[in-house]
Amino acid sequence: MTEQFYTIIEDRIRGPKFADDFLIRAKEILTNYGEVFRRQQDILAQNKEKYQETYQNALSSINEFKDKWGMTKQAEMEVYFEEALDSLDMMLKAIIQHKCRASALMVVESLCLHLNSLEDRLNRWTQTVKFFRDGYAQQAKEQINQADAVFIDGAKLFDRPEFNRLFQDLISQYGGSQEDITVALDKLCQTLSQGILSQASPLWKEERRADEIMRLLDITEIPNLKQDNFREIIDKQTKEKVVNAPNSSRLHQELAAADRLFKVYKDNAKIVEQLRSAIALAKPLINLSSAAFSRKDIGFTPLNYKIVALTGGSQTTDPAAQKLLPLLEEFYAPEDVKPLSATEDYKIVFYEETGGFSLRCLEDLPLLRQAYLDWKGKWIVAKRAQLRGENQDPPIPVHTCKEPPFWDLFPEDAAIFKLLVQARALGVLHQKMNRANQENVIYYSRNTPIGPENVSLASSWQELPQILEVKACRGDREEIQRQVNKALDNAQTMEQKDSLFNQLTNYLEQRKLELENEGGEDSKAYLRERQIILEVIETYKLQVEIDQDVLEATLHESPLNSLPPISSNKSESQLNNLPSSNSSESQLNNFPSSNNSESQLNNLPSSNSSESQLNNLPSFNSSESQLNNFPSSNKSELITLQTNSVNGSKSQLLAELQQLADLKREGILSEEEFQQAKQRLLNG
């Protein structure tokens, strides 16, 4: 019965409707058989009881007359025996027939149960097939509507009736019948079904014989999880039939893109215009900002890549494609014409790609950034209101994590960055750990009527430039600028400028150490901050510059003997043992010491000039200040004074050094001796 049912399903002439009728008819027949067998069972049961009673009566008569005597005893006994044997025969026949009817009824009931299972499989098979059929019918409807509505540069490529004719011709080509489309469709579907069922057999049974192939009714045995795989097999098999259409089919001949192009547009000028429109449509959909690309510090050159692909490429053998190549030379170089396979002759591909640019070059990204800054301002206002004890909810968060994983795509505002570097170097901005939440915080202090107040700005230095761009933080930026200006303007005296100079240079040294992993003093971040600090030093004249010619002119107006005497707190300063110019060696001993009396100038040979003496060189009071890079020639050079911890007068130190310079100029000291003496003096 099952085999017959499989055969009915696979027969395209009979099919599922016939199978349904078969089930109904078979169930009717079996039901009728069951009713007959039940009735016969009842009749046979009654007959069995009747014959059993007759048999018992005959046995009773035999037992009654077996011990009696009579003239007719033998004849009567023979009658009783005959009656008993006949009753026994009929009773046994009734028992056997009753058993047969019971067994037959069991078979009928089993067959009815099997019919019910076949009916259930048929219903599931019908639902599955209808589901696939309706899905493909919906896809076909949508796709034919899309194709019917396709306009390329204002031209409609296909009509619905034309599509129908193309696929009817394809079916006829596969079916081998040019007249009866139904016969051709049956042959095509039979071939497709065999291929699909053969390829889908592993979905039905993972363990099966090599020659065991799934049959049509076995579709219901495929698990639901594998239904998508079964659909993919159907799609692949049917698509191959369309893609690999015979060369003689109209589908292959009339859907070639190059042929179609020349069929729709017969004028080359119109074809070129359509090609230009298609190339314009192939450009990237994201607009790039021309202003961003025009920046001098852009740091990269965007790359543009565009190609066109058609059947066979630049070496195509297709006549229509060969005819199209000269028209494409206006837009593409020969190496930009790429090949498509013969199965892709239904399309011409125009492709363009732009890459190698920063995200900040996107056209509308500044608008998104401004929207983010507006949100950031609302968040800061709400946060500060909460710190003041006010009940204000922050805006809906836009970050999916606590710390933003990416910083600003755009370069920070140059003025704000310059202000932050100055404020950080001058100690206006500070970083500390918030003990309440154990997070780093960048803050500045401002005066209030009840004392200083720390204003938190950001959690890191990288985030700070963006924070100060927010409108809500404009007051903070102005206050920081005011404090920076105040710190710079208050440096009026030489000592104040020196102190400020040392503070700025110490900041650079600190940044050099912090940026060691990024290159230290060679890193871009350090060089950028160094330039800002240098501009501050030059603008506010924090570095003392002295012209040596001016010093010499000033000192020559007064004789060296008028210089104040050398003073020392720990030892008496003396200048001894200066031989005359006629001797071969002159020495300069016991150079005055500083407060620590640790530095001495010894063994300075003299030249062959007239005898000169160096007396009463003034000293300075601290051994901690240094003066470096004193010039060795008479040209005007800069002398950088670092006197943050000097207790004495700069003019006093300059006078001492000027006297050394005079000795060198007069030939008393050589260059090497002058440098040694200068270094000892600077070392205290």
XYZ file of C-alpha atoms in Angstrom, residues 78-678:
601
model
C -26.125 -44.394 16.280
C -28.554 -41.481 15.926
C -27.162 -39.811 19.068
C -23.557 -40.338 17.896
C -24.364 -38.925 14.460
C -26.025 -35.909 16.026
C -23.038 -35.334 18.362
C -20.503 -35.604 15.558
C -22.460 -33.258 13.287
C -22.845 -30.724 16.104
C -19.128 -30.976 16.920
C -18.241 -30.453 13.273
C -20.450 -27.391 12.961
C -19.240 -26.005 16.289
C -15.558 -26.335 15.330
C -16.225 -24.718 11.963
C -17.979 -21.839 13.728
C -15.013 -21.425 16.102
C -12.505 -21.385 13.231
C -14.614 -18.967 11.205
C -15.017 -16.708 14.238
C -11.250 -16.663 14.752
C -10.669 -15.866 11.067
C -13.133 -12.989 11.173
C -11.406 -11.619 14.303
C -7.983 -11.806 12.631
C -9.325 -10.214 9.473
C -10.832 -7.424 11.547
C -7.436 -6.814 13.168
C -5.820 -6.608 9.726
C -8.478 -4.180 8.534
C -8.040 -1.990 11.599
C -4.233 -2.030 11.139
C -4.642 -1.078 7.484
C -6.949 1.760 8.505
C -4.334 3.026 10.960
C -1.687 2.881 8.227
C -4.024 4.743 5.903
C -4.413 7.397 8.569
C -0.617 7.753 8.811
C -0.392 7.982 5.015
C -3.116 10.590 5.064
C -1.206 12.541 7.695
C 1.986 12.351 5.593
C 0.041 13.438 2.533
C -1.356 16.431 4.404
C 2.105 17.400 5.645
C 3.563 16.866 2.191
C 0.822 18.997 0.659
C 1.419 21.786 3.188
C 5.186 21.684 2.599
C 4.850 21.741 -1.163
C 2.242 24.503 -1.008
C 4.501 26.498 1.288
C 7.378 26.251 -1.174
C 5.077 26.851 -4.117
C 3.465 29.937 -2.598
C 6.869 31.307 -1.589
C 8.296 30.891 -5.056
C 5.116 32.237 -6.608
C 5.379 35.344 -4.430
C 9.048 35.781 -5.333
C 8.263 35.324 -9.003
C 5.500 37.897 -8.779
C 7.717 40.413 -7.003
C 10.626 39.866 -9.359
C 8.518 40.086 -12.485
C 6.993 43.298 -11.154
C 10.460 44.664 -10.427
C 11.709 43.702 -13.857
C 8.605 45.152 -15.436
C 9.266 48.427 -13.615
C 13.011 48.639 -14.322
C 13.990 51.832 -16.077
C 17.675 52.363 -16.812
C 18.293 56.025 -17.559
C 14.667 56.484 -18.550
C 14.372 53.398 -20.770
C 12.217 50.391 -19.889
C 14.235 47.268 -20.509
C 11.642 44.477 -20.326
C 7.899 43.939 -20.604
C 5.928 41.258 -18.762
C 4.634 39.569 -21.964
C 8.177 39.482 -23.288
C 9.388 37.766 -20.125
C 6.670 35.150 -20.443
C 7.671 34.426 -24.030
C 11.331 34.140 -23.063
C 10.679 31.555 -20.350
C 8.142 29.620 -22.399
C 10.810 29.309 -25.056
C 13.307 28.130 -22.414
C 10.887 25.434 -21.196
C 10.302 24.297 -24.757
C 14.060 24.096 -25.341
C 14.555 21.839 -22.302
C 11.399 19.789 -22.898
C 12.047 19.202 -26.572
C 8.503 20.169 -27.527
C 7.923 23.397 -29.394
C 4.163 22.915 -29.588
C 2.791 21.581 -26.285
C 4.215 23.639 -23.421
C 2.594 21.309 -20.838
C 4.446 18.255 -22.100
C 7.705 20.184 -22.147
C 7.096 21.455 -18.607
C 6.421 17.898 -17.380
C 9.710 16.679 -18.804
C 11.627 19.625 -17.367
C 10.067 19.199 -13.927
C 10.782 15.470 -13.933
C 14.431 16.122 -14.703
C 14.612 18.844 -12.051
C 12.928 16.634 -9.439
C 15.400 13.806 -9.963
C 18.358 16.137 -9.545
C 16.911 17.867 -6.484
C 15.948 14.613 -4.706
C 19.327 13.056 -5.435
C 21.215 16.048 -4.040
C 18.886 16.393 -1.032
C 19.104 12.729 0.027
C 21.666 13.450 2.805
C 19.118 15.782 4.393
C 16.636 12.909 4.533
C 18.931 10.201 5.936
C 22.453 10.678 7.139
C 23.057 6.920 7.123
C 21.704 5.182 4.021
C 22.747 2.856 1.275
C 24.769 4.285 -1.571
C 21.986 3.602 -4.067
C 19.195 4.764 -1.762
C 17.736 8.045 -3.016
C 15.027 10.090 -1.382
C 11.616 9.921 -3.038
C 9.103 12.702 -3.435
C 6.955 11.754 -0.436
C 10.044 11.698 1.793
C 10.143 15.496 1.761
C 8.048 15.325 4.925
C 10.854 13.418 6.674
C 13.349 16.287 6.311
C 13.738 18.011 9.727
C 12.490 21.568 10.029
C 16.002 22.790 10.776
C 17.106 21.567 7.344
C 14.221 23.030 5.364
C 16.304 26.077 4.444
C 19.018 23.786 3.077
C 16.412 22.001 0.985
C 15.214 25.345 -0.347
C 18.784 26.273 -1.278
C 19.104 23.043 -3.278
C 15.901 23.846 -5.161
C 17.108 27.393 -5.837
C 20.486 26.191 -7.047
C 19.110 23.515 -9.370
C 16.522 25.762 -10.991
C 18.916 28.697 -11.249
C 21.424 26.514 -13.075
C 18.751 25.656 -15.612
C 18.168 29.361 -16.276
C 21.790 30.482 -16.177
C 22.943 27.600 -18.366
C 20.180 28.108 -20.879
C 20.871 26.571 -24.306
C 22.566 28.888 -26.756
C 19.625 28.450 -29.081
C 17.155 29.791 -26.510
C 15.797 33.305 -26.756
C 16.651 33.795 -23.069
C 20.340 33.418 -23.897
C 20.205 35.447 -27.072
C 18.012 38.373 -26.068
C 19.155 38.985 -22.480
C 22.817 39.689 -23.288
C 23.471 43.201 -21.952
C 25.521 44.461 -24.879
C 22.999 43.174 -27.416
C 20.169 44.647 -25.398
C 21.893 48.029 -25.202
C 22.243 48.301 -28.951
C 18.694 47.018 -29.400
C 17.155 49.664 -27.126
C 19.437 52.552 -28.174
C 20.285 52.398 -31.837
C 22.261 55.690 -31.861
C 25.864 55.701 -30.573
C 25.450 59.212 -29.170
C 22.520 58.035 -27.038
C 24.485 54.996 -25.926
C 27.400 57.202 -24.802
C 24.966 59.402 -22.890
C 23.513 56.356 -21.140
C 26.997 55.111 -20.308
C 27.825 58.494 -18.777
C 24.674 58.336 -16.645
C 25.459 54.797 -15.499
C 29.008 55.805 -14.542
C 27.614 58.721 -12.528
C 25.303 56.325 -10.693
C 28.286 54.108 -9.838
C 29.967 56.836 -7.787
C 30.087 56.286 -4.007
C 26.878 57.284 -2.255
C 28.737 58.962 0.625
C 29.589 62.584 -0.106
C 33.089 63.747 0.783
C 33.873 67.269 1.935
C 35.944 69.252 -0.534
C 36.929 71.636 2.282
C 38.490 68.769 4.232
C 40.554 67.687 1.237
C 41.787 71.242 0.673
C 43.420 71.493 4.124
C 47.202 71.771 4.063
C 47.585 69.390 7.003
C 45.361 66.691 5.530
C 48.231 64.212 5.661
C 46.946 61.759 3.031
C 45.919 61.514 -0.599
C 42.557 59.821 -1.312
C 42.638 56.925 -3.754
C 40.081 56.444 -6.517
C 39.518 53.138 -8.279
C 36.992 52.571 -11.040
C 36.448 49.756 -13.531
C 33.914 48.516 -16.056
C 33.259 44.800 -16.562
C 31.591 43.119 -19.536
C 31.663 39.739 -21.226
C 35.239 38.825 -22.120
C 36.718 42.138 -20.996
C 39.000 44.089 -23.317
C 39.751 40.872 -25.276
C 36.110 39.878 -25.754
C 34.967 37.803 -28.708
C 31.315 38.786 -28.364
C 30.352 40.967 -31.364
C 28.147 43.341 -29.371
C 30.774 43.725 -26.623
C 33.452 44.427 -29.246
C 31.229 47.121 -30.676
C 30.838 48.654 -27.213
C 34.572 48.855 -26.376
C 35.334 51.961 -28.496
C 32.503 53.824 -26.780
C 33.986 53.032 -23.357
C 37.408 54.473 -24.231
C 36.095 57.952 -23.413
C 35.676 56.947 -19.767
C 38.074 54.050 -19.086
C 41.611 53.039 -19.934
C 42.029 49.591 -21.552
C 43.430 48.130 -18.319
C 40.276 49.243 -16.470
C 38.040 47.018 -18.625
C 37.637 43.742 -16.705
C 36.177 40.434 -17.981
C 32.914 38.736 -17.007
C 32.187 35.058 -17.608
C 29.907 33.919 -20.409
C 27.169 33.133 -17.878
C 27.176 36.791 -16.792
C 26.583 38.267 -20.225
C 23.270 39.673 -19.021
C 25.017 42.547 -17.225
C 27.590 45.303 -17.635
C 29.165 46.331 -14.338
C 30.248 49.903 -13.569
C 32.201 50.121 -10.333
C 33.910 53.005 -8.565
C 35.564 53.088 -5.177
C 37.086 55.907 -3.154
C 39.302 55.058 -0.200
C 42.281 56.107 1.827
C 40.599 59.069 3.506
C 39.835 59.992 7.093
C 36.342 59.773 8.518
C 36.405 63.506 9.135
C 36.275 63.973 5.350
C 32.654 62.805 5.265
C 30.354 65.623 4.227
C 27.893 65.672 7.137
C 30.164 64.474 9.915
C 30.666 68.016 11.325
C 26.900 68.190 11.855
C 26.989 64.931 13.785
C 29.912 66.240 15.824
C 28.047 69.434 16.669
C 25.020 67.404 17.726
C 27.281 65.361 19.982
C 28.780 68.516 21.496
C 25.265 69.810 22.187
C 24.474 66.553 23.968
C 27.738 66.818 25.883
C 26.820 70.328 27.003
C 23.457 69.160 28.347
C 25.192 66.319 30.150
C 27.712 68.680 31.784
C 24.978 71.115 32.855
C 22.980 68.274 34.422
C 26.043 66.826 36.133
C 27.004 70.144 37.686
C 23.421 70.719 38.794
C 23.493 67.372 40.583
C 26.754 68.333 42.286
C 25.017 71.483 43.550
C 22.259 69.297 45.005
C 19.685 70.092 42.348
C 17.370 67.420 40.957
C 18.097 67.380 37.227
C 18.205 64.274 35.048
C 20.996 63.955 32.485
C 20.103 63.525 28.806
C 19.676 60.081 27.279
C 23.177 58.570 27.006
C 24.711 57.993 23.600
C 27.681 55.916 24.782
C 27.366 52.168 25.178
C 30.205 52.022 27.689
C 31.355 54.102 30.616
C 34.430 55.528 28.922
C 34.108 56.680 25.280
C 36.284 54.295 23.244
C 37.076 56.843 20.542
C 38.161 60.457 20.755
C 37.235 63.297 18.453
C 37.777 62.538 14.773
C 38.437 66.199 14.054
C 41.588 68.077 15.098
C 41.007 70.083 18.241
C 40.627 73.843 18.072
C 44.157 75.293 17.852
C 43.372 78.195 20.202
C 41.868 75.876 22.821
C 44.780 73.461 22.600
C 47.246 76.336 22.985
C 45.353 77.573 26.037
C 45.355 74.095 27.600
C 49.105 73.664 27.132
C 49.762 77.073 28.690
C 47.370 76.411 31.560
C 48.872 73.006 32.205
C 52.429 74.352 32.156
C 51.574 77.307 34.428
C 49.761 75.132 36.957
C 46.287 76.489 36.253
C 44.996 73.020 35.333
C 45.649 70.040 37.600
C 44.980 66.324 37.632
C 44.034 64.326 40.700
C 42.189 61.205 41.797
C 38.601 61.710 42.916
C 38.382 59.855 46.209
C 34.626 59.444 45.923
C 34.584 57.445 42.687
C 38.296 56.602 42.300
C 38.466 58.271 38.882
C 40.966 60.720 37.451
C 39.696 64.268 37.066
C 41.104 67.393 35.416
C 40.181 70.565 37.313
C 41.037 74.204 37.923
C 40.496 76.390 40.994
C 38.615 79.649 41.192
C 37.983 82.014 44.047
C 34.544 82.300 45.627
C 33.303 84.403 48.555
C 33.740 81.388 50.842
C 37.115 80.283 49.515
C 38.695 78.439 46.578
C 36.517 76.056 44.581
C 37.748 73.201 42.383
C 35.860 72.920 39.076
C 36.047 69.490 37.425
C 36.234 69.510 33.634
C 37.142 66.093 32.250
C 38.519 62.699 33.145
C 41.573 62.909 30.864
C 43.700 65.432 29.020
C 42.617 63.981 25.661
C 38.964 64.691 26.383
C 39.540 68.230 27.639
C 39.829 70.122 24.289
C 36.453 68.821 23.199
C 34.901 69.679 26.560
C 36.001 73.317 26.347
C 34.392 73.614 22.897
C 30.986 73.023 24.467
C 28.924 76.178 24.931
C 28.171 75.230 28.528
C 31.914 75.404 29.321
C 32.548 78.794 27.752
C 32.745 80.385 31.208
C 35.344 77.811 32.264
C 37.426 78.560 29.197
C 37.295 82.303 29.891
C 38.277 81.774 33.537
C 41.226 79.571 32.542
C 42.310 82.198 29.997
C 42.075 84.902 32.666
C 44.249 82.949 35.086
C 46.813 82.199 32.365
C 46.998 85.876 31.366
C 47.333 86.894 34.988
C 50.210 84.472 35.576
C 52.039 85.757 32.502
C 51.356 89.448 33.089
C 52.522 89.280 36.711
C 56.038 88.343 35.613
C 57.563 91.836 35.615
C 60.902 91.574 37.419
C 63.889 89.608 36.275
C 63.494 87.117 39.113
C 59.787 86.567 38.302
C 60.536 86.009 34.635
C 63.321 83.597 35.495
C 61.009 81.688 37.802
C 58.332 81.500 35.107
C 60.913 80.445 32.532
C 62.084 77.615 34.765
C 58.502 76.513 35.367
C 57.831 76.291 31.627
C 61.051 74.437 30.863
C 60.438 72.039 33.746
C 57.031 71.284 32.245
C 58.675 70.433 28.929
C 61.107 68.120 30.694
C 58.196 66.417 32.419
C 56.325 66.012 29.117
C 59.452 64.587 27.526
C 59.456 61.820 30.130
C 55.708 61.207 29.811
C 56.018 60.855 26.030
C 59.054 58.590 26.167
C 57.137 55.645 24.670
C 56.018 57.848 21.773
C 59.480 59.148 20.965
C 60.204 61.589 23.772
C 61.508 64.901 22.503
C 61.113 63.693 18.906
C 57.393 62.922 19.221
C 54.914 65.148 17.430
C 53.000 65.852 20.633
C 56.138 67.099 22.392
C 57.283 69.229 19.463
C 53.840 70.798 19.220
C 53.742 71.707 22.909
C 57.363 72.875 22.790
C 56.500 75.337 20.035
C 53.635 76.729 22.125
C 55.906 77.149 25.168
C 58.576 78.777 23.005
C 56.059 81.314 21.717
C 55.099 82.181 25.299
C 58.752 82.660 26.271
C 59.443 84.892 23.284
C 56.210 86.880 23.577
C 56.668 87.703 27.272
C 60.502 87.973 27.040
C 61.063 85.403 29.750
C 64.580 84.654 28.410
C 67.172 87.404 29.197
C 69.227 88.353 26.144
C 72.448 90.402 26.557
C 74.541 91.757 23.739
C 78.266 91.258 24.433
C 79.246 94.378 22.506
C 77.052 96.432 24.823
C 78.650 94.751 27.822
C 82.139 95.462 26.523
C 81.326 99.100 25.757
C 79.876 99.556 29.228
C 82.738 97.894 31.038
C 85.435 99.769 29.042
C 84.058 103.060 30.286
C 85.140 102.110 33.817
C 88.618 100.802 34.666
C 88.870 97.288 35.971
C 90.373 98.637 39.214
C 87.067 100.298 40.022
C 85.313 96.939 40.361
C 84.260 96.069 43.920
C 86.545 93.780 45.913
C 85.953 90.087 46.148
C 84.073 88.947 49.200
C 83.847 85.488 50.691
C 82.077 84.245 53.781
C 84.416 81.388 54.565
C 87.894 82.282 53.245
C 89.808 85.366 52.417
C 90.005 85.941 48.655
C 93.478 86.532 47.303
C 95.012 86.703 43.920
C 98.667 85.692 44.010
C 101.533 84.546 41.933
C 100.850 86.421 38.696
C 104.228 86.411 36.868
C 105.171 89.075 34.402
C 104.683 88.917 30.678
C 108.349 88.063 30.082
C 108.033 84.744 31.845
C 106.995 81.717 29.872
C 104.195 80.751 32.184
C 101.824 82.902 34.178
C 99.397 81.535 36.652
C 96.218 82.744 38.060
C 95.652 81.252 41.449
C 93.214 81.401 44.240
C 90.218 82.584 42.231
C 87.582 83.908 44.653
C 85.212 81.319 45.933
C 81.480 81.340 46.451
C 79.651 80.878 49.721
C 80.646 77.220 49.659
C 84.306 78.136 48.893
C 84.507 75.106 46.644
C 85.449 76.615 43.275
C 88.919 77.799 42.427
C 90.634 78.999 39.330
C 94.205 77.735 39.132
C 97.139 77.595 36.785
C 95.985 80.009 34.088
C 99.048 80.735 31.882
C 99.598 84.191 30.529
C 100.583 85.415 27.077
C 103.726 87.325 26.025
C 102.022 90.693 26.397
C 102.781 93.164 29.123
C 102.272 92.139 32.671
C 98.652 92.272 33.736
C 97.055 91.628 36.993
C 93.608 90.537 37.903
C 92.532 91.951 41.223
C 89.423 92.350 43.209
C 87.125 90.138 41.076
C 83.653 90.337 42.654
C 82.018 87.119 43.698
C 78.435 85.998 43.807
C 76.708 84.617 46.849
C 75.236 81.307 45.638
C 76.779 78.229 44.161
C 73.511 77.057 42.626
C 73.057 79.481 39.705
C 74.650 78.770 36.363
C 75.396 80.700 33.247
C 76.010 78.589 30.165
C 77.290 79.003 26.651
C 79.206 82.229 27.155
C 80.551 83.319 23.724
C 84.140 82.735 22.807
C 84.346 85.365 20.042
C 83.705 89.103 19.821
C 80.460 88.602 17.908
C 77.150 89.508 19.559
C 75.654 86.342 21.056
C 72.894 85.567 23.517
C 73.693 84.787 27.126
C 70.922 82.811 28.798
C 70.655 83.445 32.503
C 68.997 80.948 34.776
C 68.902 82.618 38.159
C 65.890 81.117 39.871
C 67.878 80.261 43.006
C 70.639 82.885 42.906
C 71.050 84.930 46.078
C 73.370 87.566 44.642
C 73.188 90.011 41.753
C 73.360 89.087 38.070
C 75.341 92.200 37.311
C 78.009 91.056 39.767
C 78.338 87.695 38.015
C 78.383 89.367 34.613
C 81.196 91.635 35.734
C 83.282 88.661 36.814
C 82.700 86.928 33.509
C 83.436 90.121 31.586
C 86.794 90.405 33.316
C 87.590 86.840 32.198
C 86.606 87.837 28.658
C 88.940 90.864 28.817
C 91.808 88.671 29.978
C 91.188 86.342 27.057
C 90.962 89.234 24.591
C 94.228 90.719 25.862
C 95.928 87.357 25.410
C 96.441 86.610 29.084
C 94.082 83.613 28.856
C 93.920 81.110 26.013
C 90.597 79.757 24.740
C 90.967 76.533 26.700
C 91.997 78.365 29.871
C 89.122 80.785 29.464
C 86.592 77.948 29.150
C 88.008 76.194 32.224
C 87.889 79.383 34.265
C 84.367 80.180 33.111
